[in-house]
Coordinates of C-alpha atoms in Angstrom, one line a residue:
X1 CA 56.6 152.7 187.5
X2 CA 53.2 151.7 186.2
X3 CA 54.4 152.6 182.7
X4 CA 57.5 150.4 183.0
X5 CA 55.5 147.4 184.1
X6 CA 53.1 148.0 181.2
X7 CA 56.0 148.1 178.8
X8 CA 57.3 144.9 180.2
X9 CA 54.0 143.2 179.9
X10 CA 53.6 144.5 176.4
X11 CA 57.0 143.3 175.4
X12 CA 56.3 139.8 177.0
X13 CA 53.0 139.6 175.2
X14 CA 54.7 140.5 171.9
X15 CA 57.5 137.9 172.4
X16 CA 55.0 135.2 173.2
X17 CA 52.9 136.0 170.1
X18 CA 56.0 136.0 167.8
X19 CA 57.2 132.7 169.2
X20 CA 53.8 131.2 168.8
X21 CA 53.5 132.5 165.2
X22 CA 57.0 131.3 164.3
X23 CA 56.4 127.8 165.7
X24 CA 53.0 127.5 164.2
X25 CA 54.1 128.8 160.8
X26 CA 57.2 126.6 160.5
X27 CA 55.4 123.5 161.8
X28 CA 52.4 123.9 159.6
X29 CA 54.5 124.6 156.5
X30 CA 56.8 121.7 157.1
X31 CA 53.9 119.3 157.6
X32 CA 52.0 120.4 154.5
X33 CA 55.1 120.3 152.3
X34 CA 56.1 117.0 153.7
X35 CA 52.6 115.5 153.2
X36 CA 52.4 116.7 149.6
X37 CA 55.9 115.7 148.6
X38 CA 55.4 112.3 150.2
X39 CA 52.3 111.7 148.1
X40 CA 53.9 112.5 144.7
X41 CA 57.6 111.6 144.9
X42 CA 59.6 108.5 145.6
X43 CA 60.9 107.9 149.1
X44 CA 64.5 109.0 148.4
X45 CA 63.4 112.2 146.5
X46 CA 60.7 112.9 149.1
X47 CA 63.1 112.8 152.0
X48 CA 65.6 115.0 150.2
X49 CA 63.0 117.6 149.2
X50 CA 61.4 117.6 152.7
X51 CA 64.7 118.1 154.4
X52 CA 65.7 120.8 151.9
X53 CA 62.5 122.8 152.0
X54 CA 62.1 122.4 155.8
X55 CA 65.6 123.9 156.3
X56 CA 64.7 126.7 153.9
X57 CA 61.3 127.4 155.7
X58 CA 62.9 127.3 159.1
X59 CA 65.6 129.7 158.0
X60 CA 63.2 132.1 156.4
X61 CA 60.7 131.9 159.3
X62 CA 63.5 132.5 161.8
X63 CA 64.8 135.5 159.8
X64 CA 61.3 136.9 159.6
X65 CA 60.7 136.5 163.3
X66 CA 63.9 138.3 164.1
X67 CA 62.9 141.1 161.8
X68 CA 59.5 141.4 163.5
X69 CA 61.1 141.3 166.9
X70 CA 63.5 144.1 166.0
X71 CA 60.8 146.2 164.5
X72 CA 58.5 145.7 167.5
X73 CA 61.2 146.7 169.9
X74 CA 61.9 149.8 168.0
X75 CA 58.3 150.7 167.7
X76 CA 57.6 150.1 171.5
X77 CA 60.6 152.3 172.4
X78 CA 59.4 155.0 170.1
X79 CA 55.9 155.0 171.4
X80 CA 57.0 155.1 175.1
X81 CA 59.4 158.1 174.4
X82 CA 57.2 160.1 172.1
X83 CA 53.7 159.9 173.7
X84 CA 52.1 159.6 177.0
X85 CA 49.5 157.0 176.6
X86 CA 47.9 154.7 179.0
X87 CA 48.9 151.1 179.3
X88 CA 45.6 150.1 177.8
X89 CA 46.2 152.1 174.6
X90 CA 49.8 150.8 174.5
X91 CA 48.5 147.2 174.8
X92 CA 45.9 147.8 172.1
X93 CA 48.5 149.5 169.8
X94 CA 50.9 146.6 170.3
X95 CA 48.2 144.2 169.5
X96 CA 47.3 146.0 166.3
X97 CA 50.9 146.2 165.3
X98 CA 51.4 142.5 166.0
X99 CA 48.3 141.6 164.0
X100 CA 49.6 143.8 161.1
X101 CA 53.0 142.1 161.3
X102 CA 51.3 138.7 161.4
X103 CA 49.3 139.5 158.3
X104 CA 52.5 140.6 156.6
X105 CA 54.3 137.4 157.6
X106 CA 51.4 135.3 156.4
X107 CA 51.6 137.0 153.0
X108 CA 55.3 136.2 152.9
X109 CA 54.6 132.7 153.9
X110 CA 52.1 132.5 151.1
X111 CA 54.7 133.6 148.6
X112 CA 57.1 131.0 149.9
X113 CA 54.5 128.3 149.5
X114 CA 53.8 129.5 146.0
X115 CA 57.5 129.3 145.1
X116 CA 57.7 125.8 146.6
X117 CA 54.6 124.8 144.6
X118 CA 56.2 126.1 141.4
X119 CA 59.4 124.3 142.1
X120 CA 57.6 121.1 142.8
X121 CA 55.7 121.5 139.5
X122 CA 59.0 122.1 137.6
X123 CA 60.5 119.0 139.3
X124 CA 57.5 117.0 138.3
X125 CA 57.7 118.1 134.7
X126 CA 61.4 117.4 134.6
X127 CA 60.9 114.0 136.0
X128 CA 58.2 113.3 133.5
X129 CA 60.5 114.4 130.6
X130 CA 63.3 112.2 131.9
X131 CA 60.9 109.3 132.1
X132 CA 59.7 109.9 128.6
X133 CA 63.2 110.1 127.3
X134 CA 64.2 106.9 129.1
X135 CA 61.2 105.2 127.7
X136 CA 62.1 106.4 124.2
X137 CA 65.7 105.2 124.6
X138 CA 64.5 101.8 125.7
X139 CA 62.0 101.6 122.8
X140 CA 64.8 102.6 120.3
X141 CA 67.2 100.0 121.7
X142 CA 64.5 97.3 121.5
X143 CA 63.8 98.3 117.9
X144 CA 67.6 98.2 117.0
X145 CA 67.9 94.8 118.7
X146 CA 64.9 93.5 116.8
X147 CA 66.3 94.9 113.5
X148 CA 69.7 93.3 114.1
X149 CA 68.0 90.0 114.8
X150 CA 65.8 90.2 111.7
X151 CA 68.9 91.2 109.6
X152 CA 70.9 88.2 111.0
X153 CA 68.1 85.8 110.4
X154 CA 67.5 87.2 106.9
X155 CA 71.3 86.9 106.1
X156 CA 71.3 83.3 107.3
X157 CA 68.3 82.6 105.3
X158 CA 69.8 84.1 102.2
X159 CA 73.0 82.2 102.7
X160 CA 71.0 79.0 103.1
X161 CA 69.0 79.7 100.0
X162 CA 72.1 80.5 98.1
X163 CA 73.7 77.2 99.1
X164 CA 70.6 75.3 98.2
X165 CA 70.5 77.0 94.8
X166 CA 74.1 76.2 94.2
X167 CA 73.6 72.6 95.2
X168 CA 70.5 72.3 92.9
X169 CA 72.4 73.9 90.0
X170 CA 75.5 71.7 90.6
X171 CA 73.2 68.6 90.8
X172 CA 71.3 69.5 87.7
X173 CA 74.4 70.5 85.7
X174 CA 76.7 67.8 87.1
X175 CA 79.4 70.4 87.7
X176 CA 80.6 72.3 90.8
X177 CA 80.7 76.1 90.7
X178 CA 84.4 76.1 90.0
X179 CA 84.1 73.5 87.3
X180 CA 81.3 75.4 85.6
X181 CA 83.3 78.6 85.7
X182 CA 86.4 76.8 84.3
X183 CA 84.2 75.2 81.6
X184 CA 82.7 78.6 80.6
X185 CA 86.1 80.2 80.4
X186 CA 87.5 77.2 78.3
X187 CA 84.5 77.5 75.9
X188 CA 85.0 81.2 75.5
X189 CA 88.7 80.7 74.8
X190 CA 88.0 78.0 72.3
X191 CA 85.3 80.1 70.6
X192 CA 87.7 83.1 70.4
X193 CA 90.4 80.8 68.9
X194 CA 88.0 79.4 66.4
X195 CA 86.9 82.8 65.3
X196 CA 90.5 84.0 65.0
X197 CA 91.5 80.8 63.0
X198 CA 88.6 81.4 60.6
X199 CA 89.8 84.9 59.9
X200 CA 93.4 84.0 59.3
X201 CA 92.7 80.8 57.4
X202 CA 91.9 82.5 54.1
X203 CA 95.1 84.6 54.3
X204 CA 97.2 81.6 55.2
X205 CA 95.8 79.5 52.4
X206 CA 96.6 82.3 49.9
X207 CA 100.1 82.8 51.1
X208 CA 101.0 79.2 52.0
X209 CA 102.2 78.1 48.6
X210 CA 104.3 81.1 47.8
X211 CA 105.6 81.4 51.4
X212 CA 106.8 77.8 51.4
X213 CA 108.7 78.1 48.2
X214 CA 110.2 81.4 49.2
X215 CA 111.2 80.2 52.7
X216 CA 112.8 77.1 51.3
X217 CA 114.8 79.2 48.9
X218 CA 115.9 81.7 51.6
X219 CA 116.9 79.0 54.1
X220 CA 118.8 77.0 51.5
X221 CA 120.7 80.1 50.4
X222 CA 121.5 81.1 54.0
X223 CA 122.7 77.6 55.0
X224 CA 124.9 77.4 51.9
X225 CA 126.4 80.8 52.5
X226 CA 127.3 80.1 56.2
X227 CA 129.1 77.0 57.3
X228 CA 130.4 77.6 60.8
X229 CA 131.9 75.1 63.2
X230 CA 130.2 73.8 66.3
X231 CA 131.6 72.5 69.5
X232 CA 130.0 69.7 71.6
X233 CA 130.9 70.4 75.2
X234 CA 131.6 67.8 77.8
X235 CA 131.7 67.8 81.6
X236 CA 135.4 66.9 82.2
X237 CA 138.7 68.5 81.4
X238 CA 142.0 66.6 81.5
X239 CA 145.2 68.3 82.9
X240 CA 148.4 66.7 81.8
X241 CA 151.1 66.1 84.4
X242 CA 154.9 66.1 83.9
X243 CA 155.1 62.9 86.0
X244 CA 153.0 60.8 88.3
X245 CA 154.9 62.2 91.3
X246 CA 153.0 65.4 90.8
X247 CA 149.7 63.6 91.9
X248 CA 151.0 63.3 95.4
X249 CA 151.9 67.0 95.6
X250 CA 148.4 67.9 94.3
X251 CA 146.8 65.7 96.9
X252 CA 149.0 67.1 99.7
X253 CA 149.4 66.0 103.3
X254 CA 146.2 64.3 104.3
X255 CA 144.5 65.7 101.2
X256 CA 144.6 69.3 102.3
X257 CA 145.8 70.6 98.8
X258 CA 143.1 68.9 96.8
X259 CA 140.4 69.9 99.3
X260 CA 141.6 73.5 99.1
X261 CA 141.5 73.4 95.3
X262 CA 138.0 71.9 95.2
X263 CA 136.7 74.4 97.8
X264 CA 138.2 77.4 96.0
X265 CA 137.1 76.4 92.5
X266 CA 133.9 74.5 93.1
X267 CA 134.8 71.5 91.0
X268 CA 135.8 67.9 91.7
X269 CA 139.4 66.9 91.1
X270 CA 139.6 63.2 90.2
X271 CA 143.0 61.6 90.6
X272 CA 142.9 57.9 89.5
X273 CA 145.1 55.4 87.7
X274 CA 145.2 57.5 84.5
X275 CA 149.0 58.0 83.9
X276 CA 150.3 61.5 84.0
X277 CA 146.8 63.1 84.0
X278 CA 144.3 64.6 86.4
X279 CA 140.6 64.9 85.6
X280 CA 138.7 68.1 86.5
X281 CA 135.0 67.3 86.8
X282 CA 132.3 69.8 87.1
X283 CA 129.3 70.9 85.1
X284 CA 129.9 74.6 85.2
X285 CA 132.3 75.3 82.4
X286 CA 133.5 78.5 84.0
X287 CA 134.5 76.8 87.2
X288 CA 136.1 73.9 85.3
X289 CA 138.1 76.3 83.2
X290 CA 139.2 78.2 86.3
X291 CA 140.3 75.0 87.9
X292 CA 142.1 73.8 84.8
X293 CA 144.0 77.0 84.4
X294 CA 144.8 77.1 88.1
X295 CA 146.2 73.5 88.0
X296 CA 148.4 74.3 85.0
X297 CA 149.8 77.4 86.8
X298 CA 150.4 75.4 90.0
X299 CA 152.1 72.6 88.2
X300 CA 154.3 75.0 86.3
X301 CA 155.2 77.0 89.4
X302 CA 155.8 73.9 91.6
X303 CA 154.5 75.6 94.8
X304 CA 151.4 73.8 95.8
X305 CA 149.9 74.5 99.3
X306 CA 146.5 75.9 100.4
X307 CA 147.4 79.6 100.5
X308 CA 149.1 79.5 97.1
X309 CA 146.1 77.6 95.7
X310 CA 143.7 80.3 96.9
X311 CA 145.9 83.0 95.4
X312 CA 146.2 81.3 92.0
X313 CA 142.5 80.5 91.8
X314 CA 141.6 84.2 92.7
X315 CA 144.0 85.5 90.0
X316 CA 142.7 82.9 87.4
X317 CA 139.1 84.0 88.2
X318 CA 140.0 87.5 87.1
X319 CA 141.7 86.3 84.0
X320 CA 138.6 84.2 83.0
X321 CA 136.4 87.3 83.6
X322 CA 138.6 89.3 81.2
X323 CA 138.5 86.5 78.7
X324 CA 134.7 86.5 79.0
X325 CA 134.7 90.2 78.1
X326 CA 137.0 89.6 75.2
X327 CA 134.7 86.8 73.9
X328 CA 131.7 89.1 73.9
X329 CA 133.6 91.8 72.1
X330 CA 134.8 89.2 69.5
X331 CA 131.3 88.0 68.9
X332 CA 130.1 91.6 68.3
X333 CA 133.1 92.3 66.0
X334 CA 132.5 89.2 63.9
X335 CA 128.9 90.2 63.3
X336 CA 129.6 93.8 62.8
X337 CA 127.5 95.0 65.7
X338 CA 128.2 98.3 67.3
X339 CA 126.9 100.2 70.3
X340 CA 126.2 97.2 72.5
X341 CA 126.0 98.0 76.2
X342 CA 129.1 96.7 78.2
X343 CA 126.9 94.5 80.4
X344 CA 125.3 92.9 77.3
X345 CA 128.8 92.3 75.9
X346 CA 129.8 90.6 79.2
X347 CA 126.6 88.5 79.0
X348 CA 127.4 87.4 75.5
X349 CA 130.9 86.4 76.6
X350 CA 129.6 84.3 79.4
X351 CA 127.7 82.2 76.8
X352 CA 131.1 80.8 75.8
X353 CA 131.0 78.8 79.0
X354 CA 127.3 77.9 78.7
X355 CA 125.9 74.9 76.8
X356 CA 122.5 73.7 75.8
X357 CA 122.0 70.1 74.9
X358 CA 125.8 69.9 74.6
X359 CA 126.0 72.9 72.1
X360 CA 128.1 75.9 73.0
X361 CA 125.8 78.9 73.3
X362 CA 128.5 81.4 72.3
X363 CA 129.1 79.7 69.0
X364 CA 125.4 79.1 68.6
X365 CA 124.5 82.8 69.1
X366 CA 127.1 83.9 66.5
X367 CA 125.7 81.3 64.1
X368 CA 122.1 82.4 64.6
X369 CA 123.2 86.0 64.1
X370 CA 124.8 85.2 60.7
X371 CA 121.8 83.2 59.6
X372 CA 119.4 86.0 60.6
X373 CA 121.5 88.5 58.7
X374 CA 121.7 86.3 55.5
X375 CA 117.9 85.7 55.5
X376 CA 117.2 89.4 56.2
X377 CA 119.2 90.4 53.2
X378 CA 117.2 88.0 51.0
X379 CA 114.0 89.5 52.3
X380 CA 115.1 93.1 52.2
X381 CA 114.9 93.6 56.0
X382 CA 117.3 95.5 58.2
X383 CA 120.4 93.2 58.3
X384 CA 122.1 94.8 61.3
X385 CA 119.1 94.6 63.5
X386 CA 118.5 91.0 62.4
X387 CA 122.1 90.1 63.4
X388 CA 121.7 91.9 66.6
X389 CA 118.6 90.0 67.5
X390 CA 120.2 86.7 66.5
X391 CA 123.2 87.3 68.7
X392 CA 121.2 88.3 71.7
X393 CA 118.4 85.8 71.4
X394 CA 119.8 83.4 74.0
X395 CA 121.5 85.9 76.2
X396 CA 119.1 85.0 79.1
X397 CA 120.8 81.7 79.4
X398 CA 123.8 83.5 80.9
X399 CA 121.6 84.2 84.0
X400 CA 119.3 81.2 84.2
X401 CA 121.3 79.8 87.1
X402 CA 120.8 83.1 89.0
X403 CA 117.2 84.0 88.1
X404 CA 114.0 82.0 87.9
X405 CA 112.0 82.0 84.7
X406 CA 112.3 81.4 81.0
X407 CA 115.6 82.4 79.4
X408 CA 113.7 84.2 76.7
X409 CA 111.9 86.5 79.2
X410 CA 115.1 87.0 81.2
X411 CA 116.9 88.0 78.0
X412 CA 114.1 90.4 76.9
X413 CA 114.2 92.1 80.3
X414 CA 118.0 92.5 79.9
X415 CA 117.5 94.1 76.4
X416 CA 114.9 96.5 77.7
X417 CA 117.1 97.4 80.7
X418 CA 120.1 98.2 78.5
X419 CA 118.2 100.2 75.9
X420 CA 117.9 97.8 72.9
X421 CA 115.3 98.4 70.2
X422 CA 111.8 97.1 70.8
X423 CA 112.1 94.9 67.7
X424 CA 115.2 93.2 69.2
X425 CA 113.5 92.9 72.6
X426 CA 110.4 91.3 71.0
X427 CA 112.5 88.9 68.9
X428 CA 114.4 87.7 72.0
X429 CA 111.2 87.3 74.0
X430 CA 109.2 85.6 71.2
X431 CA 111.8 83.1 69.9
X432 CA 110.2 80.4 72.1
X433 CA 106.6 81.8 71.7
X434 CA 106.6 83.4 75.2
X435 CA 104.9 86.4 73.6
X436 CA 103.6 87.1 70.1
X437 CA 106.0 87.9 67.3
X438 CA 105.7 91.5 66.2
X439 CA 108.1 91.7 63.3
X440 CA 109.7 89.7 60.5
X441 CA 112.9 89.6 62.4
X442 CA 111.3 87.7 65.2
X443 CA 110.3 85.0 62.8
X444 CA 113.8 85.0 61.3
X445 CA 115.3 84.4 64.8
X446 CA 113.0 81.4 65.3
X447 CA 114.0 79.9 62.0
X448 CA 117.8 80.5 62.5
X449 CA 117.6 79.1 66.1
X450 CA 116.0 75.9 64.7
X451 CA 118.5 75.6 61.9
X452 CA 121.5 76.0 64.2
X453 CA 120.3 73.5 66.7
X454 CA 119.2 71.0 64.1
X455 CA 122.6 70.5 62.6
X456 CA 123.7 66.9 62.9
X457 CA 125.9 66.4 66.1
X458 CA 125.3 70.0 67.3
X459 CA 123.3 69.0 70.4
X460 CA 123.0 66.1 72.8
X461 CA 119.8 65.7 74.8
X462 CA 121.3 64.2 77.9
X463 CA 123.5 67.2 78.8
X464 CA 120.5 69.6 79.1
X465 CA 119.1 67.2 81.7
X466 CA 122.4 67.5 83.7
X467 CA 122.1 71.3 83.4
X468 CA 118.7 71.5 84.9
X469 CA 119.5 69.0 87.7
X470 CA 122.6 70.9 88.7
X471 CA 120.8 74.2 88.7
X472 CA 118.0 72.8 90.8
X473 CA 120.5 71.2 93.3
X474 CA 122.3 74.5 93.8
X475 CA 119.0 76.4 94.0
X476 CA 117.6 74.1 96.7
X477 CA 120.8 74.2 98.8
X478 CA 121.1 78.0 98.6
X479 CA 117.6 78.2 100.0
X480 CA 118.7 77.3 103.5
X481 CA 119.8 79.8 106.1
X482 CA 123.5 80.0 106.8
X483 CA 124.6 78.6 103.4
X484 CA 127.4 80.6 101.8
X485 CA 128.2 78.7 98.6
X486 CA 127.0 75.5 96.9
X487 CA 128.8 73.4 94.2
X488 CA 127.1 70.6 92.3
X489 CA 129.8 68.2 91.0
X490 CA 130.1 64.7 89.6
X491 CA 127.4 65.5 87.0
X492 CA 124.9 66.1 89.7
X493 CA 125.7 63.0 91.8
X494 CA 127.1 65.2 94.7
X495 CA 126.3 68.6 96.1
X496 CA 128.9 70.4 98.3
X497 CA 127.5 73.1 100.6
X498 CA 129.8 75.7 102.2
X499 CA 128.3 77.2 105.4
X500 CA 129.1 80.1 107.6
X501 CA 130.9 78.7 110.6
X502 CA 129.6 81.5 112.9
X503 CA 125.9 80.7 112.2
X504 CA 125.9 76.9 112.0
X505 CA 127.7 74.7 114.5
X506 CA 128.8 71.0 114.0
X507 CA 125.5 69.6 115.1
X508 CA 123.7 72.1 112.8
X509 CA 125.8 71.0 109.9
X510 CA 124.6 67.4 110.3
X511 CA 121.0 68.6 110.5
X512 CA 121.4 70.8 107.5
X513 CA 122.8 67.9 105.3
X514 CA 119.8 65.8 106.3
X515 CA 117.3 68.7 105.6
X516 CA 118.8 69.3 102.2
X517 CA 118.8 65.7 101.3
X518 CA 115.1 65.4 102.3
X519 CA 114.1 68.4 100.2
X520 CA 116.0 67.1 97.2
X521 CA 114.1 63.8 97.5
X522 CA 110.8 65.7 97.6
X523 CA 111.4 68.1 94.7
X524 CA 113.7 66.3 92.2
X525 CA 113.6 63.2 90.1
X526 CA 117.0 61.6 89.4
X527 CA 118.6 58.1 89.0
X528 CA 120.7 56.6 91.7
X529 CA 121.6 58.7 94.7
X530 CA 122.9 62.2 95.4
X531 CA 125.5 62.8 98.1
X532 CA 125.1 65.9 100.2
X533 CA 128.3 67.2 101.8
X534 CA 128.1 70.2 104.2
X535 CA 131.5 71.8 104.9
X536 CA 132.1 74.0 107.9
X537 CA 135.6 75.5 108.3
X538 CA 137.1 77.7 110.9
X539 CA 140.3 79.5 110.2
X540 CA 142.6 81.2 112.6
X541 CA 145.3 83.5 111.0
X542 CA 148.1 85.4 112.6
X543 CA 151.4 86.8 111.4
X544 CA 154.9 86.5 113.0
X545 CA 156.9 89.6 112.6

């Protein structure tokens, strides 16, 4: 009984000492850690670390107390069962065991404190490194900002100084920068021309006397050996009528026949008081020829209505295209030229319906070809190539109404495209000095072209003005959206514009006519006035079966 009471007292004493040690250890550790962390860290970090380390210390102290309690219980039971000792000895033994366990716990607590201290040191070092890095970043950003500011200020200063220098230079020289540059380029060009002229002057003086004599002889021989006809073109064609009654049939009910013919052929049909005659007016000779032939066929056939007119005009258009091809083949045959590309033959044929200053270009090209060949034979140059270059020298005029640029350059591009010799291409491009002449044949073409155009009555200056004006009128009109075809008639006094009925309505047609008229006023110079007619037509066709 006494032993049981002693064991109980011993157990109670051990529990009290363990609880006291646990509370004292946890409380002292928490206070010390909290005071040290509070002194060195910020409020937010301090609170976080105190809470974290307090929880860890409590957990570790509680676990240690439980272990001590379990070990003490086991040891007490073992001592009671194994030996018979007095209560005094048991108490002393329990006290010794408790003191030993307390020392062990204090050693463990010391280790925990050391770990906390190391962790705090690491955190402090890391915080210092972060602070240093942040400070370095701020310093770098400040340096970059200062550098950018210095660069901007330096750039502005350089720009200001450059402007001041330019102003001073312009003030001193009396020229702007662009004017000085242009003056320098002009002086360099003039200097180069002077040097070139000095080098060739000696050669020219030596050859001038002999060249003049020989050139006069060659030209006189060539002109005497060739005497071709020339045709001065005009802008109207007259169609004879069997009787004046035919005029009413050509006009049709409310003018529908004549409107259909004008729309299909692109010319102006003039029916006036001239007896038994109708005048076809239009600058484009191809359209005028198509209209003239179509009228002859309609008068001979007797059936004159819009549908028949369109059929006849379409068929005549094919016939004229065939005649163009035949004209090109005839020109090549007369000059004895072989191997011309079919497209070049077609272009030569189109020159039959092209005039320059009133002179027919097809006849002019054949004449230049003959003159080139005759002069080439006198000089001992390749006669066939000279004739070829002479025939093709104005071939670009067949496309001047379709392409922008000099007819010499257009013709040279055609020759290159269809495989002509470089000498021929250069002669075509250089006959108006658009590029340097690289052969004797190129100079022969220039001379022959001048001879053919200088013949009395061969050319009329006013017709070329009409050509240019009509081409410009049609070019301006075709530049608007929705325009399908344009026809310049009445020698350039009227432009008729055919539009797509689906893309332009009636109100848009009025606006289009006004816009075209304003653009013509801005870009062209002409006497009198030009009438702009916009035609919008909708057709509904069906068949009764």
